[in-house]
Amino acid sequence: MKLKKPQLIAVIASIVALMAYIFWPSASNEELFVKVEKGNFKIEVNTSGELQAKKSEDIKGPTGLRAHGIWQIKITDIISEGSYVKMGDYVAQLDKSEVANKIIAASTEVEKFTSEYDQAKLDTAIEMMKIRDDLLNFKYEIEEKKLISEQSSYEALAIQRQAEIDLEKANRNYSQNLSSYNLKKKQNMAKVHQAELSLRQKQSELTRLEELVQELKINAPKDGMVVYKRSWDGQKITSGSQISVWDPTVATLPDLSKMVTKTYVNEIDISNLKTDLKVNLTVDAFPDKTYTGKVVAVANVGEQLPNSDAKVFEVTVEINEKDTLLRPAMTTNNQILIEEIKDVIYIPQESVFVTDSVSYVVVKSTMGLERQKVELGKTNDNHVIILSGLTEGEEILMVKPEDIESISWR
């Protein structure tokens, strides 16, 4: 059957459209292609971190808490983080209640020991006065016995002998009581001295407590910006937090002239990291600004962060630039350069397909689409080096076609 002219034109148009669809992909399909690039290939580890000052001075609570049996104390008030202070300015107030209770107890003890000291002095004075009176009486007795002995010289020998014996007894009694007086005096002096020492100790304790309660008001040791300290679990120490006598730091005053960023690297990547590696950084607060730095420390022991099962290693990056905009606790995005390979061919990883352990790409050519075997080299997060199989500027497909098996090999 012979086609009419309009029908013939429609058939030819359909054939042309089909050929165009096969050999000239639409604009939406064009977006699935990417050109093979040639240049420097960077292998990097990308992490996020938090800015800290390289050096800082701790604002500490009083050191005398442990001497009074206080092991933890609460922060009842602290100025806002980021506040600038001058040396001696108010920073925080620690809880006074426990120290105040100890002051009341110490005051009671001082009163008790004062009474005991006064009583010891009074008892000693009364007892020593009585002994002195007894000694005086013994002296009178000796004088009396001496007179009797002298008067007995005209009496019988037996009476003379008795008078001598009575005089000797009186002298012996006086000597014994004099020795007893000296011993008693030393004993009472020691007793009074001990009571005085106990009183002084309690008075000293009370004085230290009264000084300690004044030290619970924390002032800045120098000029600077107050930054809250973080506890072992990463929580900021602020109003209501407890501080320990083992680490009585309330806050810190960072030296903002030199900043570092602390970041954590997955255990898979840590073997590639070492000190002095170059780092490019950005800060979330100023995304248009870039900074440079270097790795200055890599932890030897991994740790597990809160709410995470992965093991990570702490890495410290020192920032080269000095910028007054940088502040502690700002979030950084770090690109740690592991290796840079010069002048190589590379493509996106998603452009590489694998079948029967053979790596290949789908290349766009003048004949349409063709499969091309490639030899792969090193990879980074997004790209892979092509050792052979492609040349710069070729276009390859980013998505694996559904009819991949029908595409011929080049």
XYZ file of C-alpha atoms in Angstrom:
410
model
C 0.000 0.000 0.000
C 1.355 3.363 -1.031
C 1.590 5.979 1.744
C 0.105 9.365 1.193
C 2.408 12.375 1.470
C 1.207 13.511 4.922
C 1.571 10.002 6.295
C 5.106 9.718 4.829
C 6.141 12.982 6.478
C 4.825 11.775 9.848
C 6.778 8.500 9.605
C 10.015 10.330 8.708
C 9.516 12.747 11.597
C 9.024 9.840 14.028
C 12.219 8.156 12.830
C 14.187 11.407 13.169
C 12.806 11.972 16.691
C 13.731 8.411 17.719
C 17.288 8.828 16.381
C 17.607 12.184 18.148
C 16.489 10.646 21.414
C 19.059 7.838 21.090
C 22.071 9.799 19.884
C 21.397 13.301 21.216
C 20.214 13.112 24.857
C 17.837 15.729 26.140
C 18.876 18.628 28.323
C 17.852 16.669 31.430
C 20.011 13.715 30.317
C 22.934 16.036 29.654
C 22.997 16.826 33.357
C 23.872 13.152 34.001
C 27.222 13.521 32.227
C 30.472 14.876 33.662
C 33.792 15.657 32.051
C 36.959 13.799 32.970
C 39.265 16.221 34.806
C 43.030 16.486 35.094
C 44.856 18.302 37.854
C 46.090 18.062 41.424
C 44.268 15.412 43.444
C 43.835 16.046 47.161
C 43.211 13.314 49.723
C 41.686 14.952 52.776
C 39.993 14.082 56.035
C 37.031 16.370 56.684
C 35.963 16.958 60.269
C 34.167 19.517 62.382
C 35.744 20.917 65.513
C 35.456 23.554 68.209
C 37.692 26.563 68.697
C 39.704 26.915 71.878
C 42.476 29.211 72.999
C 45.895 27.583 72.837
C 46.663 29.030 76.266
C 44.298 30.115 79.004
C 44.337 30.944 82.695
C 41.957 29.162 85.016
C 39.726 31.120 87.378
C 39.810 28.889 90.456
C 37.825 28.633 93.624
C 39.498 28.722 97.074
C 42.134 26.090 97.855
C 41.242 25.785 101.553
C 38.012 23.817 101.162
C 39.582 20.398 101.620
C 41.231 21.432 104.925
C 37.730 21.940 106.336
C 36.275 18.694 104.995
C 34.414 20.290 102.067
C 34.879 18.153 98.935
C 32.351 19.721 96.560
C 30.731 23.126 96.400
C 28.010 24.599 94.193
C 28.256 27.671 91.982
C 25.270 29.818 92.961
C 25.956 32.616 90.466
C 28.312 33.305 87.558
C 28.501 36.111 85.001
C 27.518 35.471 81.385
C 29.949 33.586 79.188
C 31.810 35.932 76.857
C 31.812 38.815 79.339
C 34.967 40.915 79.437
C 36.407 41.517 82.904
C 39.218 43.500 84.448
C 41.553 42.095 87.072
C 39.678 41.941 90.370
C 36.208 42.108 88.809
C 33.453 39.826 90.112
C 33.112 36.526 88.234
C 31.157 34.058 90.376
C 29.763 33.266 93.815
C 30.092 29.866 95.471
C 27.566 28.467 97.950
C 28.163 29.859 101.475
C 25.814 27.558 103.386
C 28.228 24.740 104.284
C 31.007 27.148 105.265
C 28.514 29.209 107.297
C 27.451 26.095 109.225
C 31.079 25.303 109.943
C 31.623 28.873 111.178
C 28.721 28.466 113.628
C 30.162 25.151 114.847
C 33.663 26.624 115.140
C 32.333 29.644 117.083
C 30.660 27.284 119.545
C 33.905 25.367 119.938
C 35.843 28.587 120.529
C 33.430 29.559 123.298
C 33.770 26.094 124.838
C 37.569 26.109 124.755
C 37.683 29.692 126.045
C 35.655 28.591 129.058
C 37.913 25.577 129.586
C 41.007 27.779 129.343
C 39.643 30.294 131.828
C 38.601 27.471 134.192
C 42.067 25.884 133.946
C 43.718 29.175 134.886
C 41.310 29.677 137.790
C 41.748 26.116 139.123
C 45.485 26.450 138.888
C 45.518 29.781 140.738
C 43.359 28.376 143.593
C 45.359 25.155 143.914
C 48.739 26.908 143.822
C 47.606 29.492 146.385
C 46.626 26.692 148.789
C 49.978 24.971 148.343
C 51.817 28.240 148.948
C 49.819 28.734 152.150
C 50.755 25.212 153.266
C 54.435 25.943 152.604
C 54.221 29.103 154.671
C 52.664 27.150 157.537
C 55.454 24.550 157.292
C 57.975 27.373 157.623
C 56.252 28.551 160.789
C 56.285 25.010 162.096
C 60.029 24.761 161.502
C 60.563 27.991 163.409
C 58.427 26.673 166.245
C 60.282 23.316 166.398
C 63.564 25.121 166.258
C 62.682 27.231 169.317
C 61.514 24.144 171.227
C 64.776 22.358 170.378
C 66.840 25.281 171.610
C 64.867 25.506 174.871
C 65.215 21.763 175.504
C 68.955 22.108 176.032
C 68.290 22.328 179.801
C 65.946 19.344 179.755
C 66.629 15.635 179.981
C 68.431 13.999 177.075
C 65.272 12.162 175.966
C 63.359 15.428 175.743
C 66.252 17.046 173.825
C 66.290 14.111 171.388
C 62.538 14.307 170.850
C 62.797 18.037 170.104
C 65.541 17.340 167.519
C 63.420 14.635 165.867
C 60.406 16.968 165.671
C 62.578 19.665 164.036
C 63.935 17.185 161.478
C 60.368 16.064 160.655
C 59.307 19.673 160.170
C 62.259 20.337 157.826
C 61.527 17.130 155.887
C 57.843 18.002 155.542
C 58.737 21.436 154.208
C 61.235 20.012 151.674
C 58.738 17.389 150.469
C 55.933 19.934 150.072
C 58.278 22.375 148.315
C 59.166 19.670 145.778
C 55.482 18.821 145.421
C 54.740 22.507 144.875
C 57.309 22.760 142.038
C 55.940 19.601 140.346
C 52.359 20.793 140.763
C 53.305 24.159 139.345
C 54.783 22.527 136.203
C 51.767 20.241 135.899
C 49.298 23.097 136.129
C 51.320 25.241 133.721
C 51.233 22.359 131.198
C 47.484 21.979 131.717
C 46.882 25.699 131.144
C 49.225 25.682 128.151
C 47.334 22.756 126.587
C 44.024 24.531 127.101
C 45.514 27.664 125.537
C 46.807 25.679 122.520
C 43.403 24.070 121.985
C 41.762 27.484 122.170
C 44.242 28.985 119.696
C 43.672 26.093 117.269
C 39.920 26.639 117.326
C 40.377 30.398 117.010
C 42.689 29.831 114.040
C 40.149 27.472 112.454
C 37.411 30.066 112.937
C 39.608 32.771 111.421
C 40.379 30.588 108.359
C 36.667 29.837 107.910
C 35.830 33.544 108.101
C 38.510 34.228 105.479
C 37.262 31.287 103.402
C 33.714 32.626 103.245
C 35.138 35.820 101.732
C 37.074 33.764 99.167
C 33.822 32.175 97.962
C 33.324 35.356 95.978
C 35.460 34.651 92.908
C 37.232 37.554 91.195
C 39.164 37.682 87.932
C 42.938 37.105 88.314
C 43.609 39.254 85.219
C 41.904 41.019 82.322
C 40.163 38.860 79.729
C 37.002 37.250 78.385
C 35.251 34.711 80.605
C 34.691 31.291 79.039
C 32.862 28.524 80.887
C 34.881 25.398 81.630
C 33.571 22.029 80.468
C 33.326 19.016 82.749
C 34.492 15.503 81.824
C 31.187 14.796 80.025
C 31.400 17.922 77.885
C 28.780 19.881 79.840
C 29.506 23.520 80.617
C 30.108 24.380 84.266
C 27.662 27.166 85.037
C 25.296 28.366 87.762
C 24.071 25.364 89.737
C 27.033 23.182 88.801
C 29.236 21.524 91.421
C 33.013 21.946 91.421
C 35.390 19.560 93.148
C 38.323 20.373 95.410
C 40.459 18.247 93.068
C 39.741 20.688 90.229
C 38.215 23.886 91.626
C 38.204 25.689 88.251
C 35.124 27.893 87.861
C 35.863 29.372 84.412
C 38.814 30.285 82.175
C 40.341 33.412 80.673
C 41.612 32.390 77.222
C 44.474 34.060 75.399
C 42.716 34.905 72.110
C 45.943 35.768 70.301
C 46.524 32.101 69.400
C 43.647 29.737 68.696
C 43.390 25.999 68.124
C 40.508 23.781 67.139
C 39.873 20.444 68.825
C 38.351 17.839 66.540
C 37.763 14.089 66.576
C 38.770 11.723 63.777
C 37.276 8.296 63.164
C 39.526 5.339 63.912
C 39.414 4.369 60.221
C 41.197 7.596 59.220
C 43.511 8.081 62.194
C 46.331 5.999 60.721
C 46.732 8.622 57.975
C 47.134 11.520 60.388
C 50.362 12.881 61.816
C 51.643 16.184 63.133
C 52.501 19.060 60.750
C 49.853 18.099 58.168
C 48.371 21.209 56.534
C 44.763 22.134 57.258
C 42.273 24.497 55.603
C 39.486 25.744 57.871
C 36.259 27.660 57.787
C 34.135 28.845 60.697
C 30.362 28.430 60.666
C 29.924 31.962 61.999
C 31.913 33.440 59.066
C 31.521 30.999 56.140
C 33.113 33.383 53.638
C 36.403 33.530 55.535
C 39.046 30.807 55.229
C 41.970 30.050 57.520
C 45.004 27.803 57.418
C 46.612 25.710 60.095
C 48.531 22.570 60.888
C 48.054 19.469 62.998
C 49.996 19.872 66.253
C 48.765 16.857 68.243
C 47.192 13.459 67.547
C 45.926 11.385 70.465
C 47.498 7.955 70.928
C 44.436 6.534 72.666
C 40.900 6.575 71.302
C 37.773 7.478 73.224
C 34.036 7.108 72.933
C 32.047 10.316 72.736
C 28.715 10.630 74.570
C 25.716 9.199 72.669
C 28.001 7.513 70.139
C 29.278 3.981 69.641
C 32.175 4.964 67.359
C 35.728 5.213 68.656
C 37.416 8.499 67.810
C 40.791 10.129 68.381
C 41.284 13.736 69.450
C 43.250 15.872 66.999
C 44.440 19.421 67.727
C 44.884 21.895 64.876
C 46.687 25.188 65.436
C 45.404 28.119 63.361
C 48.064 30.225 61.666
C 46.117 33.468 61.381
C 45.292 35.871 64.217
C 41.727 37.162 63.927
C 39.796 39.050 66.592
C 36.583 37.564 65.195
C 37.529 34.081 66.365
C 36.009 33.085 69.674
C 36.140 29.950 71.827
C 33.387 27.368 71.186
C 32.857 28.439 67.553
C 32.361 25.482 65.202
C 35.043 24.893 62.578
C 35.057 22.801 59.421
C 38.493 21.302 58.906
C 40.012 19.874 55.740
C 43.143 18.013 56.793
C 45.357 17.456 53.754
C 46.720 13.897 53.877
C 48.300 13.844 50.402
C 48.303 15.911 47.206
C 49.080 14.064 43.942
C 50.117 16.297 41.053
C 48.732 16.245 37.497
C 46.492 13.153 37.417
C 43.223 12.131 35.736
C 40.262 11.795 38.129
C 36.496 11.351 38.004
C 33.582 11.173 40.503
C 33.383 7.841 42.313
C 29.722 7.397 41.358
C 30.770 7.288 37.670
C 32.590 3.996 38.218
C 30.600 0.773 37.822
C 31.760 -2.771 38.512
C 30.852 -6.067 36.863
C 32.697 -9.368 37.359
C 35.437 -7.497 39.280
C 35.988 -5.249 36.250
C 35.766 -1.480 36.834
C 34.372 0.536 33.949
C 32.674 3.791 32.988
C 30.086 4.695 30.376
C 31.615 7.124 27.872
C 29.733 9.416 25.538
C 31.127 9.220 22.011
C 30.112 10.172 18.496
C 28.617 6.692 18.183
C 26.499 7.069 21.313
C 27.303 5.386 24.641
C 30.181 2.952 25.114
C 31.545 1.028 28.089
C 35.218 1.610 28.879
C 37.388 -0.411 31.308
C 39.426 1.762 33.688
C 42.269 1.162 36.147
C 41.597 2.867 39.453
C 44.082 4.597 41.736
C 43.698 6.371 45.075
C 40.413 7.864 46.225
C 39.211 10.723 48.365
C 35.710 11.434 49.669
C 34.265 12.167 46.209
C 36.694 11.300 43.435
C 38.974 8.509 42.264
C 42.191 8.652 40.243
C 42.110 6.938 36.816
C 45.459 5.346 36.032
C 44.427 4.250 32.516
C 41.379 4.099 30.249
C 40.294 7.765 30.007
C 41.646 11.085 28.803
C 40.975 14.621 29.967
C 37.786 16.184 28.650
C 35.903 12.994 27.840
C 32.305 12.864 29.029
C 31.118 10.000 31.184
C 27.753 9.038 32.565
C 27.085 9.624 36.268
C 24.226 7.121 36.561
C 24.251 3.498 35.507
C 21.779 3.008 32.599
C 19.050 0.408 32.977
C 20.032 -1.148 29.640
C 23.745 -1.303 30.533
C 24.153 -4.796 29.082
C 23.087 -3.567 25.641
C 25.874 -0.953 25.557
C 28.944 -2.168 23.687
C 32.552 -2.063 24.943
C 35.007 0.387 23.481
